[in-house]
Every structure is written in C-alpha cells, then in structure tokens.
mmCIF file of C-alpha atoms in Angstrom:
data_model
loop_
_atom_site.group_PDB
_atom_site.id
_atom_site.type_symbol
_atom_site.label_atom_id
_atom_site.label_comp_id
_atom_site.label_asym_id
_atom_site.label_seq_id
_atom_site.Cartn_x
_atom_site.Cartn_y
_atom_site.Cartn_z
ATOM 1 C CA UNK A 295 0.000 0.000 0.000
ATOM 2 C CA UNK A 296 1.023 3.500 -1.120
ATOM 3 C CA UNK A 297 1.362 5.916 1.703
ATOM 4 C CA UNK A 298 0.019 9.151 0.530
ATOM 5 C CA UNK A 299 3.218 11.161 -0.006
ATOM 6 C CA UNK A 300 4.186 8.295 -2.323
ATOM 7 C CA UNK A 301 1.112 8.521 -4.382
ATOM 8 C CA UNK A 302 1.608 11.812 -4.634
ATOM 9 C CA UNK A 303 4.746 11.843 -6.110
ATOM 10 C CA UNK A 304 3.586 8.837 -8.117
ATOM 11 C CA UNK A 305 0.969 11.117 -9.911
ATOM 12 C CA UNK A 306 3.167 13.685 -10.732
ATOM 13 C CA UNK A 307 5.684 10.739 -12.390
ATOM 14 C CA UNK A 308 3.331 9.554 -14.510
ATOM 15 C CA UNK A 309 2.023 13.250 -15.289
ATOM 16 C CA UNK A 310 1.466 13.396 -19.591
ATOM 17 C CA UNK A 311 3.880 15.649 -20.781
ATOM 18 C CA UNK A 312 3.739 19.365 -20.952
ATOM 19 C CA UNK A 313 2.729 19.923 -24.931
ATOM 20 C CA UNK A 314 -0.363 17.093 -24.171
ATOM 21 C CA UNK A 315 -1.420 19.148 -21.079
ATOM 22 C CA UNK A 316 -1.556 22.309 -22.656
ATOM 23 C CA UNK A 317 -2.859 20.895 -25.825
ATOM 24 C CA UNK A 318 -5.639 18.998 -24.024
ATOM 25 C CA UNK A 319 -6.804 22.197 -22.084
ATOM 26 C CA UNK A 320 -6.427 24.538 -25.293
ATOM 27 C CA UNK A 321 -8.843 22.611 -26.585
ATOM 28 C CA UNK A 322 -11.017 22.395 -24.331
ATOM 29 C CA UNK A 323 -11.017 25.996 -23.626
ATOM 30 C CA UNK A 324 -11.532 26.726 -27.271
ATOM 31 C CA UNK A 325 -14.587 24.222 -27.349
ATOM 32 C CA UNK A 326 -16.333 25.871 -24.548
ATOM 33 C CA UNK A 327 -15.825 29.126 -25.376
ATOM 34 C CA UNK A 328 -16.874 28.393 -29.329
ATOM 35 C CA UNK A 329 -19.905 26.781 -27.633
ATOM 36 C CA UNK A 330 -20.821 30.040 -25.408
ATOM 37 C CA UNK A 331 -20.362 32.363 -28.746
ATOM 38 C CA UNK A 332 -22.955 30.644 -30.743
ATOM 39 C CA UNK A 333 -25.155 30.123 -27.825
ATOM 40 C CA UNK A 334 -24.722 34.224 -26.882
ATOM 41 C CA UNK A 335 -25.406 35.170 -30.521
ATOM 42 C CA UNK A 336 -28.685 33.251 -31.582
ATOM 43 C CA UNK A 337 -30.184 35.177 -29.266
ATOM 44 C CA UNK A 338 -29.394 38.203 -30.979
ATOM 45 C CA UNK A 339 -31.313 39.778 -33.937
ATOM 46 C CA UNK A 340 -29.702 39.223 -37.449
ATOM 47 C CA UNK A 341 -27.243 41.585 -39.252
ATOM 48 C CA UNK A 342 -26.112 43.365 -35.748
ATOM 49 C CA UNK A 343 -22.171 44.275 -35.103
ATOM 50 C CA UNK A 344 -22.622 42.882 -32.215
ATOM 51 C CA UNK A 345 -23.633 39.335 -33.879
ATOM 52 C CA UNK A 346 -21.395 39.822 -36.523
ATOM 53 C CA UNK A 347 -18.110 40.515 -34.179
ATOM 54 C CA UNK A 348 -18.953 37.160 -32.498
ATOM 55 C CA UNK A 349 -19.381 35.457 -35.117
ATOM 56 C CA UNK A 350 -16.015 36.420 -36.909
ATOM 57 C CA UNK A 351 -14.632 35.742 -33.792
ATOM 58 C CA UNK A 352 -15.995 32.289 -33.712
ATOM 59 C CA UNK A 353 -14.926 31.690 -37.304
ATOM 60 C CA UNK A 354 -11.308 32.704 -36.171
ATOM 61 C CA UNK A 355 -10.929 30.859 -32.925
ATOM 62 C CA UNK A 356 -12.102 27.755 -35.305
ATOM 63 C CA UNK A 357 -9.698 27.729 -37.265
ATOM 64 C CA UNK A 358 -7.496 28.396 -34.160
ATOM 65 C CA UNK A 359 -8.782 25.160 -32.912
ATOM 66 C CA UNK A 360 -8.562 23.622 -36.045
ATOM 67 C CA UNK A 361 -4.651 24.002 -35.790
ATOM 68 C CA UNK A 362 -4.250 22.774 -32.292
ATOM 69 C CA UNK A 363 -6.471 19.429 -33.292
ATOM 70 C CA UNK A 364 -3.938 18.841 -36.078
ATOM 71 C CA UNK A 365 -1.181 19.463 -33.552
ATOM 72 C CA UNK A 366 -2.252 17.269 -30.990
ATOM 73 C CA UNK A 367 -2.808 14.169 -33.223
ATOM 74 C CA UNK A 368 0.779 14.790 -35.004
ATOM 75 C CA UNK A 369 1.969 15.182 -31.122
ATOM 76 C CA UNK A 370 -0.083 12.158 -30.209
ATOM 77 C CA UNK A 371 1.676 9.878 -32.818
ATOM 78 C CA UNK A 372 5.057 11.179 -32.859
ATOM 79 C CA UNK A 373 6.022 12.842 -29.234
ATOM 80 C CA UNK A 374 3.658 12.472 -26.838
ATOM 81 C CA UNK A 375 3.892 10.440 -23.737
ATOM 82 C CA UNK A 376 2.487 7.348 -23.535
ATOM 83 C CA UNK A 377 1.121 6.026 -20.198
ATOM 84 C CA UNK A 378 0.068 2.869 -18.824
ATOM 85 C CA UNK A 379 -3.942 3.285 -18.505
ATOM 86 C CA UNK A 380 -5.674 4.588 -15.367
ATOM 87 C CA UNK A 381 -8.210 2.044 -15.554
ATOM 88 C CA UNK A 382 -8.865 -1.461 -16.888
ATOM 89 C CA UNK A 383 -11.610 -3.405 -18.187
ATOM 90 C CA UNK A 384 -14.984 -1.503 -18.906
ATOM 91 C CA UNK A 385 -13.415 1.375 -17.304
ATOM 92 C CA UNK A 386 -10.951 1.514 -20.178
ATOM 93 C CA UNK A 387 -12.902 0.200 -23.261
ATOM 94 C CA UNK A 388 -15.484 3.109 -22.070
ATOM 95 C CA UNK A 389 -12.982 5.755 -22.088
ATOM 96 C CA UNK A 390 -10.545 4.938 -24.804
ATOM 97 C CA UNK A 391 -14.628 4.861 -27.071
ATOM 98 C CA UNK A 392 -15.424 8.239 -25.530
ATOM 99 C CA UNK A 393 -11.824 9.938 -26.278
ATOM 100 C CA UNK A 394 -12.124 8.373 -29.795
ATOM 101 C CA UNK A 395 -15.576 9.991 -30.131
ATOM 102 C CA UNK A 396 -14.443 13.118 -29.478
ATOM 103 C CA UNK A 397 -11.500 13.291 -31.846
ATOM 104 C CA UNK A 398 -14.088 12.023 -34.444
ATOM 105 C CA UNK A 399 -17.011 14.642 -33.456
ATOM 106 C CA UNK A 400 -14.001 17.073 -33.096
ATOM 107 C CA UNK A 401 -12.729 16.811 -36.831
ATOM 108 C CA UNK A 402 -16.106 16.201 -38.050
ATOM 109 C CA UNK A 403 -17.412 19.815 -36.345
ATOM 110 C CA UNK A 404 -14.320 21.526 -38.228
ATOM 111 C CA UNK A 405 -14.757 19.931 -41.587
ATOM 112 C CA UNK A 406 -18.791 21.089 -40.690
ATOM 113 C CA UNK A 407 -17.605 24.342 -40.249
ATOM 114 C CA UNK A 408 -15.539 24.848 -43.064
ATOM 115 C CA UNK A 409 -18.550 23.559 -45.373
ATOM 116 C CA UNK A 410 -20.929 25.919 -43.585
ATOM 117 C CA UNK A 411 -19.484 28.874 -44.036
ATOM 118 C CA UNK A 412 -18.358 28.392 -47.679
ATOM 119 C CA UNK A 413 -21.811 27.833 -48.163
ATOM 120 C CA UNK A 414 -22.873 31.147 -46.550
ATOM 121 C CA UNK A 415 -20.684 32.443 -49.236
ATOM 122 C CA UNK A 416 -18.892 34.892 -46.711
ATOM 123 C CA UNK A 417 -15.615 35.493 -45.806
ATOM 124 C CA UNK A 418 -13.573 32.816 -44.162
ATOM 125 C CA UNK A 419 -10.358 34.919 -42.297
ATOM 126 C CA UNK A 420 -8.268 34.543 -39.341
ATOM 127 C CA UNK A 421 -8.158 37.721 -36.919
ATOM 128 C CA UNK A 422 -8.549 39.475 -40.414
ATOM 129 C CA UNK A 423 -4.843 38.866 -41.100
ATOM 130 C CA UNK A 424 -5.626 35.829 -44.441
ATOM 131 C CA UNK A 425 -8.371 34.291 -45.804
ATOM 132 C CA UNK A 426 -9.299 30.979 -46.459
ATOM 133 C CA UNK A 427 -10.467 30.224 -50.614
ATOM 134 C CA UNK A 428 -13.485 28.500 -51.359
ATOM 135 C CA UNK A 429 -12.343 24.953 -51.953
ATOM 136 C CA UNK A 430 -15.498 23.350 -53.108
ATOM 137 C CA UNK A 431 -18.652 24.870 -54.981
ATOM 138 C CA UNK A 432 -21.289 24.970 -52.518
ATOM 139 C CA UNK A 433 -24.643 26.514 -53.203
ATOM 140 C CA UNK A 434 -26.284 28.621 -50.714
ATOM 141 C CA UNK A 435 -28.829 26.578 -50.613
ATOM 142 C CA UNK A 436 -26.784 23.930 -48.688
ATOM 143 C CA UNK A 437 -26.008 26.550 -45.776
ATOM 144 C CA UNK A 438 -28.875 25.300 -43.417
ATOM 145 C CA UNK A 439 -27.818 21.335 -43.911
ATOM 146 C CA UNK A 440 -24.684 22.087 -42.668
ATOM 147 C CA UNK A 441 -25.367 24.815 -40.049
ATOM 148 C CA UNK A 442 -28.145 22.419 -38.546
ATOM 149 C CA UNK A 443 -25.755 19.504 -38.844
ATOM 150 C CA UNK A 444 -23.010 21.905 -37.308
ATOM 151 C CA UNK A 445 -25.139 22.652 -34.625
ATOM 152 C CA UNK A 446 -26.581 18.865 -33.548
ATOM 153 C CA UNK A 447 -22.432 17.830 -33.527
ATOM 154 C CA UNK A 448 -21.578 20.875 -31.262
ATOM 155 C CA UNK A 449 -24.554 19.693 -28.665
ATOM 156 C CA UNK A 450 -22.991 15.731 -28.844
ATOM 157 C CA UNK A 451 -19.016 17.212 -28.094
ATOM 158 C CA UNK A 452 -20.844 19.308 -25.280
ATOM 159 C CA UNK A 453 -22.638 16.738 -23.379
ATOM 160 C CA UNK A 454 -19.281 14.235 -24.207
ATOM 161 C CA UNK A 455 -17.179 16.847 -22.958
ATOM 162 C CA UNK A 456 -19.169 16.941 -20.047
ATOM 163 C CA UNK A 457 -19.322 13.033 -19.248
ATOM 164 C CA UNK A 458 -15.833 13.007 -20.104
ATOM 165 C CA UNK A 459 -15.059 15.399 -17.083
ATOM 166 C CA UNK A 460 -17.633 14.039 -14.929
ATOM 167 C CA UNK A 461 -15.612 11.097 -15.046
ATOM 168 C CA UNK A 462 -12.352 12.284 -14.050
ATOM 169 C CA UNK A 463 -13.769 13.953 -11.125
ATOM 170 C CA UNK A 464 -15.505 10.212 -10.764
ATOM 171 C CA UNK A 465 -11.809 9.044 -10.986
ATOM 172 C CA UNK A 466 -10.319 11.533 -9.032
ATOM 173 C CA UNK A 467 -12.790 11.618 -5.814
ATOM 174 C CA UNK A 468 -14.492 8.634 -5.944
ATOM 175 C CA UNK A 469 -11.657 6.195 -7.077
ATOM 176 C CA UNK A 470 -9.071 8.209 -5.705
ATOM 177 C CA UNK A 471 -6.905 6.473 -8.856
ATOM 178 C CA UNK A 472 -4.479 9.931 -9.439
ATOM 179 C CA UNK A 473 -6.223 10.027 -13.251
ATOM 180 C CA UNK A 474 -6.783 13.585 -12.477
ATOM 181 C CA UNK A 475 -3.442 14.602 -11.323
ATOM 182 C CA UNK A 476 -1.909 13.062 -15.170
ATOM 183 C CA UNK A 477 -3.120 16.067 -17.024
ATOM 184 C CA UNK A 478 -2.441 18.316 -14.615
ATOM 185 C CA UNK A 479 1.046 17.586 -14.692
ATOM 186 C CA UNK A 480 4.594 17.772 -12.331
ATOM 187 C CA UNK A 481 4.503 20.049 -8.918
ATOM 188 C CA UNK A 482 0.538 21.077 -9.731
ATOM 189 C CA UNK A 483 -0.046 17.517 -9.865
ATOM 190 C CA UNK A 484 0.150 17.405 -5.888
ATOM 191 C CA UNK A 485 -2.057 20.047 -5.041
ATOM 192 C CA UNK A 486 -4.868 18.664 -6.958
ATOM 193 C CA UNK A 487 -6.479 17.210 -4.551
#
C-alpha cells in the first residue's frame, strides 16, 4: 500500500507531458468558449455588429482550434507520452470509445464548419490577417444542412465533454486512482487534490 506522499509523487511521475497538457486544455477551452459564442449570438437579432463581431470571432478561434487538433494528433503519434492506462476493463474500453468519439465529433465539427461557411458564401479569415479560398462549390442553398448539422455535432461534443469530465472527477474523488493529477502535470499535480 502506497502511503500518501508516495502517491503523490507517483501522480506527478506519470504526469502526460507538458505539450499534451496544454494541448488537451487549449482545446477544451476553445470548445467551450466556441460553444458560449454561438449560444450568446442566436439570441441576438440578425445583421447586428454585435452578432457579426462574435461570429467572426468564432470563425477565427475555429480555425485556431482547427490548428491545435492537427497538432495534438501529429503530437499524439510522434512525441507524446504514452502512459500505462488509469483504468482497466470496462473502465478503459469506455474511455478509450469516448476519447475516440471526441476526436471524431471534433474533426467532423471543423470539416462542418468549413462547409458551412463556404456555403454562406462569406468570408472565411483569421483575426482578419488571411483568408481561407473557397475549396469546393457549394450553393447557398446547402447553408442550413450544414449549419443544422453543425449545430446537432456541437450539442454531442458538449454533453461528451461533459461526461468526459464528470468522469475524471468520478476518478479523481471517488476512485481516488491519481487520473486527475496526469493532465495536470509535475509540482501542480500534488495540489490537486
């Protein structure tokens, strides 16, 4: 048995590297706060600055988190550190499904994006400094399909997202297992608690 100064300094060990921490969190920042946006603006009439500021600034931090999903899977399978799971059995199968989900939902929501707002047929820039071309000839038309669909998929990550931290606060109070403490990472790792 593990006394509890050993465990801590167990956790911190076995802590994920720093580019996975502050990738993982990035992106979950990102997701929230693209979330919020969309939420704040729909309940805003159509064609204010207001509306519009938002959602250019929704359009930008997308792309934003477009680049930090394509960093974390290059990171993922070339540098980052690999450790031995938290959990085994259904505990594992049910979380190695649920991170694979969201990578899935995560690349499918920025593919969804891209599609919806070439078929708005408006500008596509980052902070205003480049654009992004049309690659493919969408039809106006198309711009509710994908803005519904874009919508539905944001809900899903949400309430994933959610489950997904439910259970590491599962893990971490309930189970006591250190799961927690991994992303956190070296001398934070031990005042998690």
């Amino acid at each position: 048995m593990h006394s509890t100064r050993t465990f801590w300094l167990d956790a911190a060990a076995s802590a994920y590297d720093r580019t996975t921490i502050v990738l993982h969190w990035l992106t979950a920042l990102l997701v929230v706060a693209l979330f919020i946006m969309a939420q704040v603006w729909e309940s805003m009439p159509h064609g204010t600055p207001v509306r519009k500021s938002l959602q250019g600034l929704h359009v930008s931090l997308g792309l934003l988190l477009t680049a930090v999903i394509v960093l974390r899977m290059a990171w993922r399978a070339t540098g980052g550190r690999r450790l031995p799971p938290a959990s085994h059995g259904a505990l594992q199968v049910s979380a190695k499904t649920m991170h694979y989900a969201l990578y899935l939902l995560l690349a499918a929501q920025i593919v969804l994006g891209f599609l919806f707002r070439w078929a708005q047929g408006e500008s596509f820039t980052f902070f205003g400094w480049f654009s992004i071309p049309k690659l493919l000839p969408l039809v106006r038309e198309q711009r509710h399909f994908f803005g519904d669909l874009h919508n539905v998929v944001a809900w899903v990550i949400i309430v994933l997202a959610g489950l997904h931290a439910l259970a590491a606060l599962f893990h971490h109070y309930w189970l006591r297992d250190g799961l927690l403490r991994r992303m956190w990472g070296g001398s934070r790792a031990g005042r998690l608690r």
